[in-house]
mmCIF file of C-alpha atoms and ligand atoms in Angstrom:
data_model
loop_
_atom_site.group_PDB
_atom_site.id
_atom_site.type_symbol
_atom_site.label_atom_id
_atom_site.label_comp_id
_atom_site.label_asym_id
_atom_site.label_seq_id
_atom_site.Cartn_x
_atom_site.Cartn_y
_atom_site.Cartn_z
ATOM 1 C CA UNK S 636 8.785 7.201 22.062
ATOM 2 C CA UNK S 637 5.692 6.100 19.143
ATOM 3 C CA UNK S 638 3.540 4.063 20.498
ATOM 4 C CA UNK S 639 3.229 0.728 18.435
ATOM 5 C CA UNK S 640 -0.023 -0.247 17.072
ATOM 6 C CA UNK S 641 0.120 -3.168 15.171
ATOM 7 C CA UNK S 642 3.372 -5.512 15.378
ATOM 8 C CA UNK S 643 3.959 -9.361 13.280
ATOM 9 C CA UNK S 644 6.180 -11.423 14.753
ATOM 10 C CA UNK S 645 7.405 -14.157 12.389
ATOM 11 C CA UNK S 646 3.830 -14.307 11.193
ATOM 12 C CA UNK S 647 3.485 -17.197 8.798
ATOM 13 C CA UNK S 648 0.358 -18.470 6.725
ATOM 14 C CA UNK S 649 -0.338 -21.459 4.759
ATOM 15 C CA UNK S 650 -2.890 -22.531 2.488
ATOM 16 C CA UNK S 651 -2.616 -26.671 2.101
ATOM 17 C CA UNK S 652 0.763 -26.620 1.780
ATOM 18 C CA UNK S 653 1.264 -23.488 0.097
ATOM 19 C CA UNK S 654 3.259 -21.081 1.942
ATOM 20 C CA UNK S 655 0.987 -17.860 1.159
ATOM 21 C CA UNK S 656 3.109 -15.781 4.197
ATOM 22 C CA UNK S 657 6.683 -16.381 5.439
ATOM 23 C CA UNK S 658 7.611 -14.828 8.937
ATOM 24 C CA UNK S 659 6.307 -11.608 8.400
ATOM 25 C CA UNK S 660 7.709 -9.107 10.753
ATOM 26 C CA UNK S 661 6.128 -5.775 10.853
ATOM 27 C CA UNK S 662 5.775 -2.685 12.607
ATOM 28 C CA UNK S 663 3.013 0.194 12.376
ATOM 29 C CA UNK S 664 3.008 3.014 14.760
ATOM 30 C CA UNK S 665 0.389 4.942 15.491
ATOM 31 C CA UNK S 666 -0.162 7.767 13.488
ATOM 32 C CA UNK S 667 1.578 5.737 10.597
ATOM 33 C CA UNK S 668 -0.310 5.870 6.926
ATOM 34 C CA UNK S 669 1.794 2.887 5.946
ATOM 35 C CA UNK S 670 1.373 1.863 2.620
ATOM 36 C CA UNK S 671 1.881 -2.676 1.981
ATOM 37 C CA UNK S 672 2.534 -2.635 -1.307
ATOM 38 C CA UNK S 673 3.258 -5.868 -3.567
ATOM 39 C CA UNK S 674 2.189 -7.849 -6.914
ATOM 40 C CA UNK S 675 -0.805 -9.368 -7.395
ATOM 41 C CA UNK S 676 -1.414 -12.860 -4.913
ATOM 42 C CA UNK S 677 1.844 -11.753 -3.065
ATOM 43 C CA UNK S 678 0.072 -12.022 0.008
ATOM 44 C CA UNK S 679 -1.378 -8.356 1.422
ATOM 45 C CA UNK S 680 -4.992 -9.776 1.526
ATOM 46 C CA UNK S 681 -4.344 -12.905 3.445
ATOM 47 C CA UNK S 682 -2.038 -10.240 6.142
ATOM 48 C CA UNK S 683 -5.195 -8.012 6.517
ATOM 49 C CA UNK S 684 -7.559 -10.889 7.037
ATOM 50 C CA UNK S 685 -5.558 -11.847 9.659
ATOM 51 C CA UNK S 686 -5.225 -9.047 11.422
ATOM 52 C CA UNK S 687 -8.985 -8.108 11.384
ATOM 53 C CA UNK S 688 -9.312 -11.836 12.492
ATOM 54 C CA UNK S 689 -11.319 -13.337 9.397
ATOM 55 C CA UNK S 690 -8.087 -15.940 8.880
ATOM 56 C CA UNK S 691 -6.663 -18.506 11.578
ATOM 57 C CA UNK S 692 -3.603 -17.064 12.523
ATOM 58 C CA UNK S 693 -1.734 -21.027 13.177
ATOM 59 C CA UNK S 694 1.597 -19.326 13.604
ATOM 60 C CA UNK S 695 3.696 -16.281 14.913
ATOM 61 C CA UNK S 696 2.241 -13.343 17.582
ATOM 62 C CA UNK S 697 0.474 -9.954 16.338
ATOM 63 C CA UNK S 698 -0.480 -7.798 18.947
ATOM 64 C CA UNK S 699 -3.474 -4.956 17.768
ATOM 65 C CA UNK S 700 -3.200 -1.491 19.932
ATOM 66 C CA UNK S 701 -1.682 -3.216 22.902
ATOM 67 C CA UNK S 702 -3.791 -6.496 22.700
ATOM 68 C CA UNK S 703 -2.706 -10.287 21.784
ATOM 69 C CA UNK S 704 -4.615 -12.350 18.817
ATOM 70 C CA UNK S 705 -4.749 -15.043 21.119
ATOM 71 C CA UNK S 706 -6.125 -14.073 24.180
ATOM 72 C CA UNK S 707 -9.898 -12.420 24.303
ATOM 73 C CA UNK S 708 -8.570 -8.674 24.487
ATOM 74 C CA UNK S 709 -7.831 -9.237 20.857
ATOM 75 C CA UNK S 710 -11.557 -8.862 20.134
ATOM 76 C CA UNK S 711 -11.711 -5.766 22.411
ATOM 77 C CA UNK S 712 -8.886 -4.336 19.921
ATOM 78 C CA UNK S 713 -10.691 -5.282 16.776
ATOM 79 C CA UNK S 714 -13.933 -3.222 18.019
ATOM 80 C CA UNK S 715 -11.473 0.174 18.086
ATOM 81 C CA UNK S 716 -10.734 -0.869 13.943
ATOM 82 C CA UNK S 717 -12.458 -0.130 10.407
ATOM 83 C CA UNK S 718 -12.094 -1.848 7.915
ATOM 84 C CA UNK S 719 -12.276 -2.375 4.087
ATOM 85 C CA UNK S 720 -11.454 -5.839 2.897
ATOM 86 C CA UNK S 721 -12.029 -6.499 -0.427
ATOM 87 C CA UNK S 722 -15.432 -5.081 -2.065
ATOM 88 C CA UNK S 723 -17.310 -3.303 1.274
ATOM 89 C CA UNK S 724 -20.055 -5.909 2.219
ATOM 90 C CA UNK S 725 -23.353 -3.962 1.258
ATOM 91 C CA UNK S 726 -27.477 -4.789 0.893
ATOM 92 C CA UNK S 727 -27.822 -4.036 -2.037
ATOM 93 C CA UNK S 728 -32.084 -3.014 -1.931
ATOM 94 C CA UNK S 729 -31.380 -0.765 1.493
ATOM 95 C CA UNK S 730 -30.180 3.143 1.319
ATOM 96 C CA UNK S 731 -26.975 4.908 2.316
ATOM 97 C CA UNK S 732 -29.047 5.818 5.612
ATOM 98 C CA UNK S 733 -30.089 2.627 5.927
ATOM 99 C CA UNK S 734 -26.643 0.802 5.408
ATOM 100 C CA UNK S 735 -25.490 2.763 7.631
ATOM 101 C CA UNK S 736 -28.167 2.462 10.532
ATOM 102 C CA UNK S 737 -27.640 -1.332 9.797
ATOM 103 C CA UNK S 738 -24.083 -1.654 10.274
ATOM 104 C CA UNK S 739 -23.984 0.974 13.109
ATOM 105 C CA UNK S 740 -26.650 -1.065 15.283
ATOM 106 C CA UNK S 741 -24.679 -4.163 14.722
ATOM 107 C CA UNK S 742 -21.780 -2.231 16.092
ATOM 108 C CA UNK S 743 -23.392 -0.832 19.272
ATOM 109 C CA UNK S 744 -23.228 2.981 18.235
ATOM 110 C CA UNK S 745 -26.868 3.895 16.440
ATOM 111 C CA UNK S 746 -26.584 7.396 16.089
ATOM 112 C CA UNK S 747 -28.789 9.381 13.537
ATOM 113 C CA UNK S 748 -26.635 12.287 14.220
ATOM 114 C CA UNK S 749 -23.805 10.723 13.585
ATOM 115 C CA UNK S 750 -24.559 8.845 10.952
ATOM 116 C CA UNK S 751 -25.762 11.831 8.939
ATOM 117 C CA UNK S 752 -22.225 12.819 9.953
ATOM 118 C CA UNK S 753 -20.758 10.520 8.625
ATOM 119 C CA UNK S 754 -22.193 10.568 5.252
ATOM 120 C CA UNK S 755 -21.181 14.043 5.307
ATOM 121 C CA UNK S 756 -17.763 13.549 5.825
ATOM 122 C CA UNK S 757 -17.283 11.324 2.946
ATOM 123 C CA UNK S 758 -18.989 13.218 0.779
ATOM 124 C CA UNK S 759 -22.764 11.185 0.324
ATOM 125 C CA UNK S 760 -25.119 13.250 1.621
ATOM 126 C CA UNK S 761 -26.541 13.993 -1.826
ATOM 127 C CA UNK S 762 -27.150 10.368 -1.689
ATOM 128 C CA UNK S 763 -28.867 9.370 1.253
ATOM 129 C CA UNK S 764 -31.504 8.079 0.509
ATOM 130 C CA UNK S 765 -29.992 5.958 -2.401
ATOM 131 C CA UNK S 766 -30.479 2.406 -2.877
ATOM 132 C CA UNK S 767 -26.767 0.817 -2.894
ATOM 133 C CA UNK S 768 -27.512 -0.877 -5.941
ATOM 134 C CA UNK S 769 -27.772 2.280 -7.783
ATOM 135 C CA UNK S 770 -24.749 3.805 -6.862
ATOM 136 C CA UNK S 771 -21.305 4.055 -9.148
ATOM 137 C CA UNK S 772 -18.380 2.238 -7.914
ATOM 138 C CA UNK S 773 -16.584 5.001 -6.161
ATOM 139 C CA UNK S 774 -19.847 6.047 -4.570
ATOM 140 C CA UNK S 775 -20.149 2.624 -3.045
ATOM 141 C CA UNK S 776 -16.521 2.430 -1.945
ATOM 142 C CA UNK S 777 -16.650 5.521 -0.069
ATOM 143 C CA UNK S 778 -19.894 4.287 1.500
ATOM 144 C CA UNK S 779 -17.961 1.608 2.165
ATOM 145 C CA UNK S 780 -15.521 3.782 3.762
ATOM 146 C CA UNK S 781 -18.266 5.221 6.190
ATOM 147 C CA UNK S 782 -19.495 1.774 7.297
ATOM 148 C CA UNK S 783 -15.636 1.337 8.832
ATOM 149 C CA UNK S 784 -15.353 4.928 10.089
ATOM 150 C CA UNK S 785 -18.986 4.596 11.909
ATOM 151 C CA UNK S 786 -17.516 3.608 14.690
ATOM 152 C CA UNK S 787 -14.559 6.332 14.983
ATOM 153 C CA UNK S 788 -11.985 3.685 14.785
ATOM 154 C CA UNK S 789 -8.364 4.290 15.992
ATOM 155 C CA UNK S 790 -7.295 2.629 13.039
ATOM 156 C CA UNK S 791 -8.177 1.644 9.174
ATOM 157 C CA UNK S 792 -6.963 -1.486 7.432
ATOM 158 C CA UNK S 793 -8.058 -0.835 4.174
ATOM 159 C CA UNK S 794 -7.286 -2.987 0.917
ATOM 160 C CA UNK S 795 -7.855 -1.666 -2.140
ATOM 161 C CA UNK S 796 -10.229 1.067 -1.146
ATOM 162 C CA UNK S 797 -9.750 3.411 -4.109
ATOM 163 C CA UNK S 798 -9.785 0.443 -6.671
ATOM 164 C CA UNK S 799 -12.259 1.703 -9.624
ATOM 165 C CA UNK S 800 -12.476 5.201 -8.742
ATOM 166 C CA UNK S 801 -12.152 8.015 -11.230
ATOM 167 C CA UNK S 802 -9.051 10.850 -10.454
ATOM 168 C CA UNK S 803 -11.508 12.966 -8.865
ATOM 169 C CA UNK S 804 -12.679 10.323 -5.820
ATOM 170 C CA UNK S 805 -9.119 8.918 -6.014
ATOM 171 C CA UNK S 806 -8.176 12.846 -5.044
ATOM 172 C CA UNK S 807 -11.642 12.977 -2.170
ATOM 173 C CA UNK S 808 -10.368 9.622 -0.580
ATOM 174 C CA UNK S 809 -6.503 10.786 -0.356
ATOM 175 C CA UNK S 810 -8.517 14.167 1.036
ATOM 176 C CA UNK S 811 -10.264 12.061 3.598
ATOM 177 C CA UNK S 812 -7.610 10.300 4.487
ATOM 178 C CA UNK S 813 -5.287 12.856 5.178
ATOM 179 C CA UNK S 814 -8.452 14.335 7.392
ATOM 180 C CA UNK S 815 -8.784 11.092 9.533
ATOM 181 C CA UNK S 816 -4.523 11.361 10.199
ATOM 182 C CA UNK S 817 -4.071 14.614 10.884
ATOM 183 C CA UNK S 818 -7.469 15.472 12.798
ATOM 184 C CA UNK S 819 -8.435 12.259 14.661
ATOM 185 C CA UNK S 820 -4.722 10.763 15.043
ATOM 186 C CA UNK S 821 -6.494 7.891 13.094
ATOM 187 C CA UNK S 822 -3.480 5.391 12.346
ATOM 188 C CA UNK S 823 -4.090 3.791 8.398
ATOM 189 C CA UNK S 824 -2.498 0.171 6.860
ATOM 190 C CA UNK S 825 -3.780 0.761 2.954
ATOM 191 C CA UNK S 826 -2.895 -1.256 -0.329
ATOM 192 C CA UNK S 827 -3.537 -0.219 -3.201
ATOM 193 C CA UNK S 828 -1.673 -0.798 -7.105
ATOM 194 C CA UNK S 829 -1.593 2.955 -7.728
ATOM 195 C CA UNK S 830 1.655 3.325 -6.400
ATOM 196 C CA UNK S 831 1.753 6.955 -7.631
ATOM 197 C CA UNK S 832 -1.411 7.620 -5.031
ATOM 198 C CA UNK S 833 0.056 5.332 -2.129
ATOM 199 C CA UNK S 834 3.151 7.896 -2.264
ATOM 200 C CA UNK S 835 0.960 11.031 -2.065
ATOM 201 C CA UNK S 836 -0.935 9.082 1.231
ATOM 202 C CA UNK S 837 1.422 6.891 3.149
ATOM 203 C CA UNK S 838 4.190 8.139 6.245
ATOM 204 C CA UNK S 839 5.780 4.628 5.641
ATOM 205 C CA UNK S 840 5.719 1.890 3.727
ATOM 206 C CA UNK S 841 5.995 -2.039 2.993
ATOM 207 C CA UNK S 842 7.009 -3.892 0.583
ATOM 208 C CA UNK S 843 6.062 -8.106 0.161
ATOM 209 C CA UNK S 844 6.806 -10.229 -2.453
ATOM 210 C CA UNK S 845 5.998 -13.646 -2.702
ATOM 211 C CA UNK S 846 4.595 -13.709 1.013
ATOM 212 C CA UNK S 847 7.901 -11.752 3.121
ATOM 213 C CA UNK S 848 8.181 -8.371 3.465
ATOM 214 C CA UNK S 849 11.638 -7.863 1.834
ATOM 215 C CA UNK S 850 11.439 -4.181 3.201
ATOM 216 C CA UNK S 851 10.094 -1.326 5.847
ATOM 217 C CA UNK S 852 11.134 2.135 4.910
ATOM 218 C CA UNK S 853 10.320 5.168 5.884
ATOM 219 C CA UNK S 854 8.818 8.378 3.425
ATOM 220 C CA UNK S 855 11.804 10.432 3.389
ATOM 221 C CA UNK S 856 14.417 7.917 3.525
ATOM 222 C CA UNK S 857 12.879 6.355 0.475
ATOM 223 C CA UNK S 858 12.813 10.149 -0.751
ATOM 224 C CA UNK S 859 16.417 9.543 -0.192
ATOM 225 C CA UNK S 860 16.794 6.789 -1.701
ATOM 226 C CA UNK S 861 14.843 7.604 -5.023
ATOM 227 C CA UNK S 862 16.705 11.556 -5.266
ATOM 228 C CA UNK S 863 18.797 10.413 -7.864
ATOM 229 C CA UNK S 864 18.848 8.237 -11.315
ATOM 230 C CA UNK S 865 19.914 8.362 -14.367
ATOM 231 C CA UNK S 866 18.153 6.211 -17.216
ATOM 232 C CA UNK S 867 20.301 5.143 -20.041
ATOM 233 C CA UNK S 868 18.463 3.441 -23.043
ATOM 234 C CA UNK S 869 21.434 1.567 -24.839
ATOM 235 C CA UNK S 870 21.650 -1.192 -27.779
ATOM 236 C CA UNK S 871 23.758 -3.653 -25.735
ATOM 237 C CA UNK S 872 23.092 -3.730 -21.672
ATOM 238 C CA UNK S 873 26.198 -5.959 -20.709
ATOM 239 C CA UNK S 874 28.181 -4.118 -22.543
ATOM 240 C CA UNK S 875 26.995 -1.048 -21.253
ATOM 241 C CA UNK S 876 27.567 -2.230 -17.889
ATOM 242 C CA UNK S 877 31.216 -3.271 -18.752
ATOM 243 C CA UNK S 878 32.039 0.377 -19.312
ATOM 244 C CA UNK S 879 30.053 1.271 -15.915
ATOM 245 C CA UNK S 880 32.171 -1.168 -13.920
ATOM 246 C CA UNK S 881 35.186 -0.019 -15.544
ATOM 247 C CA UNK S 882 34.822 3.939 -15.098
ATOM 248 C CA UNK S 883 33.057 3.250 -11.817
ATOM 249 C CA UNK S 884 30.074 4.927 -12.757
ATOM 250 C CA UNK S 885 27.814 3.099 -9.910
ATOM 251 C CA UNK S 886 26.001 1.582 -8.169
ATOM 252 C CA UNK S 887 23.833 0.922 -11.087
ATOM 253 C CA UNK S 888 21.523 -1.943 -12.004
ATOM 254 C CA UNK S 889 19.885 -2.488 -15.404
ATOM 255 C CA UNK S 890 16.343 -2.698 -15.349
ATOM 256 C CA UNK S 891 15.755 -5.027 -18.702
ATOM 257 C CA UNK S 892 17.555 -5.471 -21.773
ATOM 258 C CA UNK S 893 17.348 -1.928 -22.844
ATOM 259 C CA UNK S 894 17.511 -0.379 -19.837
ATOM 260 C CA UNK S 895 19.839 0.567 -16.698
ATOM 261 C CA UNK S 896 18.751 2.987 -13.877
ATOM 262 C CA UNK S 897 22.402 4.380 -12.033
ATOM 263 C CA UNK S 898 21.567 5.968 -9.197
ATOM 264 C CA UNK S 899 23.384 8.875 -8.744
ATOM 265 C CA UNK S 900 21.866 12.077 -10.885
ATOM 266 C CA UNK S 901 24.590 14.199 -10.061
ATOM 267 C CA UNK S 902 26.870 12.451 -12.704
ATOM 268 C CA UNK S 903 27.444 14.264 -15.730
ATOM 269 C CA UNK S 904 25.158 12.499 -18.176
ATOM 270 C CA UNK S 905 27.363 13.992 -21.430
ATOM 271 C CA UNK S 906 30.462 12.093 -20.102
ATOM 272 C CA UNK S 907 28.774 8.691 -19.576
ATOM 273 C CA UNK S 908 27.245 9.489 -23.079
ATOM 274 C CA UNK S 909 30.893 9.643 -24.193
ATOM 275 C CA UNK S 910 32.301 7.019 -22.799
ATOM 276 C CA UNK S 911 29.715 4.286 -24.244
ATOM 277 C CA UNK S 912 30.454 6.004 -27.154
ATOM 278 C CA UNK S 913 34.206 6.080 -27.132
ATOM 279 C CA UNK S 914 33.462 1.876 -25.689
ATOM 280 C CA UNK S 915 31.330 1.546 -28.845
ATOM 281 C CA UNK S 916 28.002 1.496 -26.387
ATOM 282 C CA UNK S 917 25.580 2.714 -28.570
ATOM 283 C CA UNK S 918 23.202 5.664 -26.334
ATOM 284 C CA UNK S 919 19.186 5.931 -27.929
ATOM 285 C CA UNK S 920 18.888 8.068 -24.663
ATOM 286 C CA UNK S 921 20.063 9.678 -21.543
ATOM 287 C CA UNK S 922 18.514 11.204 -18.922
ATOM 288 C CA UNK S 923 17.642 12.625 -15.394
ATOM 289 C CA UNK S 924 14.519 11.615 -13.336
ATOM 290 C CA UNK S 925 13.551 12.037 -9.940
ATOM 291 C CA UNK S 926 12.731 8.176 -8.879
ATOM 292 C CA UNK S 927 9.665 6.996 -7.950
ATOM 293 C CA UNK S 928 7.717 4.998 -5.981
ATOM 294 C CA UNK S 929 6.983 2.517 -8.726
ATOM 295 C CA UNK S 930 10.926 2.462 -9.381
ATOM 296 C CA UNK S 931 11.868 1.928 -6.539
ATOM 297 C CA UNK S 932 9.728 -1.162 -5.687
ATOM 298 C CA UNK S 933 10.173 -2.581 -9.290
ATOM 299 C CA UNK S 934 14.189 -2.190 -8.396
ATOM 300 C CA UNK S 935 13.620 -3.712 -5.103
ATOM 301 C CA UNK S 936 11.668 -6.644 -6.508
ATOM 302 C CA UNK S 937 14.265 -7.603 -9.343
ATOM 303 C CA UNK S 938 16.455 -7.318 -6.593
ATOM 304 C CA UNK S 939 15.172 -9.618 -4.812
ATOM 305 C CA UNK S 940 14.699 -12.056 -7.249
ATOM 306 C CA UNK S 941 18.098 -12.369 -8.035
ATOM 307 C CA UNK S 942 18.537 -13.191 -4.705
ATOM 308 C CA UNK S 943 16.186 -16.275 -5.231
ATOM 309 C CA UNK S 944 13.422 -15.229 -3.001
ATOM 310 C CA UNK S 945 9.854 -17.098 -2.752
ATOM 311 C CA UNK S 946 8.562 -18.098 0.443
ATOM 312 C CA UNK S 947 8.469 -21.886 0.076
HETATM 313 N N1 ATP Y 2027 -9.063 -18.994 1.214
HETATM 314 C C1 ATP Y 2027 -7.122 -19.524 0.229
HETATM 315 N N2 ATP Y 2027 -7.197 -20.866 -0.281
HETATM 316 C C2 ATP Y 2027 -6.051 -21.063 -0.597
HETATM 317 N N3 ATP Y 2027 -5.281 -19.912 -1.287
HETATM 318 C C3 ATP Y 2027 -5.892 -18.783 -0.800
HETATM 319 C C4 ATP Y 2027 -6.492 -18.390 -0.493
HETATM 320 N N4 ATP Y 2027 -6.111 -17.102 -0.327
HETATM 321 C C5 ATP Y 2027 -5.052 -16.304 -0.833
HETATM 322 N N5 ATP Y 2027 -4.988 -17.449 -1.970
HETATM 323 C C6 ATP Y 2027 -3.992 -17.624 -1.911
HETATM 324 O O1 ATP Y 2027 -2.298 -16.816 -1.461
HETATM 325 C C7 ATP Y 2027 -1.968 -15.866 -2.475
HETATM 326 C C8 ATP Y 2027 -2.361 -14.745 -1.554
HETATM 327 O O2 ATP Y 2027 -3.103 -13.824 -1.636
HETATM 328 P P1 ATP Y 2027 -3.506 -12.665 -1.429
HETATM 329 O O3 ATP Y 2027 -5.185 -12.536 -2.385
HETATM 330 O O4 ATP Y 2027 -3.133 -12.362 0.394
HETATM 331 O O5 ATP Y 2027 -2.827 -11.771 -2.929
HETATM 332 P P2 ATP Y 2027 -3.017 -10.530 -2.506
HETATM 333 O O6 ATP Y 2027 -1.466 -9.581 -2.575
HETATM 334 O O7 ATP Y 2027 -3.785 -9.272 -1.953
HETATM 335 O O8 ATP Y 2027 -2.813 -10.130 -4.431
HETATM 336 P P3 ATP Y 2027 -4.227 -8.778 -4.924
HETATM 337 O O9 ATP Y 2027 -3.220 -7.506 -5.168
HETATM 338 O O10 ATP Y 2027 -4.135 -9.467 -5.970
HETATM 339 O O11 ATP Y 2027 -5.794 -8.939 -4.245
HETATM 340 C C9 ATP Y 2027 -2.709 -16.417 -3.793
HETATM 341 O O12 ATP Y 2027 -1.166 -16.842 -4.190
HETATM 342 C C10 ATP Y 2027 -3.557 -17.199 -3.169
HETATM 343 O O13 ATP Y 2027 -4.163 -17.396 -4.567
#
């Protein structure tokens, strides 16, 4: 039986009259790398701030590593997590080593060897004596990650940790997270707008839209759902939809004025092309492809919008 690392039950958050999070129910098992996906303003950071105690919880329940958000034990649970929420808070005029030492002292884990080992782990050994304000954005992100890792957390909560990194930097952070997860069984909650990257890193996904968690799905289930897709570019999506309906070609989704996705790439594209042409619908392009996390996400949002979903 997997052990639950984090459980949110009916978590709602309001700023004034605006409901920013609405009845969030979310589960992260120990060992998960859980990707939190949502558009700008969907509520990802707010959720992470609630979990990490940076924002008061007034409605709902959060259980973190067995401790309830409303009880004293929660502070001990928080000591077992490492976080990057928004930009890592660094002392610009202190060196990499000094920044880490300050944090290590605050966390009660100040030990020169451990600090140096953490610097090495995130690939900053050459920058040990460099001041934080002389680091590149990617190096600052890595320093932030090093600070999060100092107390050897069981659980990492990372809000946009690969923001602004170059491709090599992204790969390095990906490897690092994989290593933490496999070698130290660290559970990870991570948000990013770079969905191709999240897809590579995560074992589960949660999709948040306008403050509601509209779906949680494991990577294998996502792959299964994503397996097939025929992308049609047509002159008239309404006419094309009628033909697809009439021919019982389904399921499909109209993506925009010119694009339809048929979620079944075992169908014969030549036959579909023929049927559409036969009905007088101009087909500009037709191709099969494996679905991406991005396609899955945008389709999910569109379906949710069609249902009229909103937090308030
Ligand atoms: N302190 C605050 N006071 C009032 N409104 C806030 C506050 N913090 C966030 N919000 C609002 O809550 C909503 C969700 O913001 P949040 O930062 O959680 O989104 P996000 O999903 O992290 O977005 P992004 O991807 O852009 O970082 C937004 O509409 C935002 O304006």
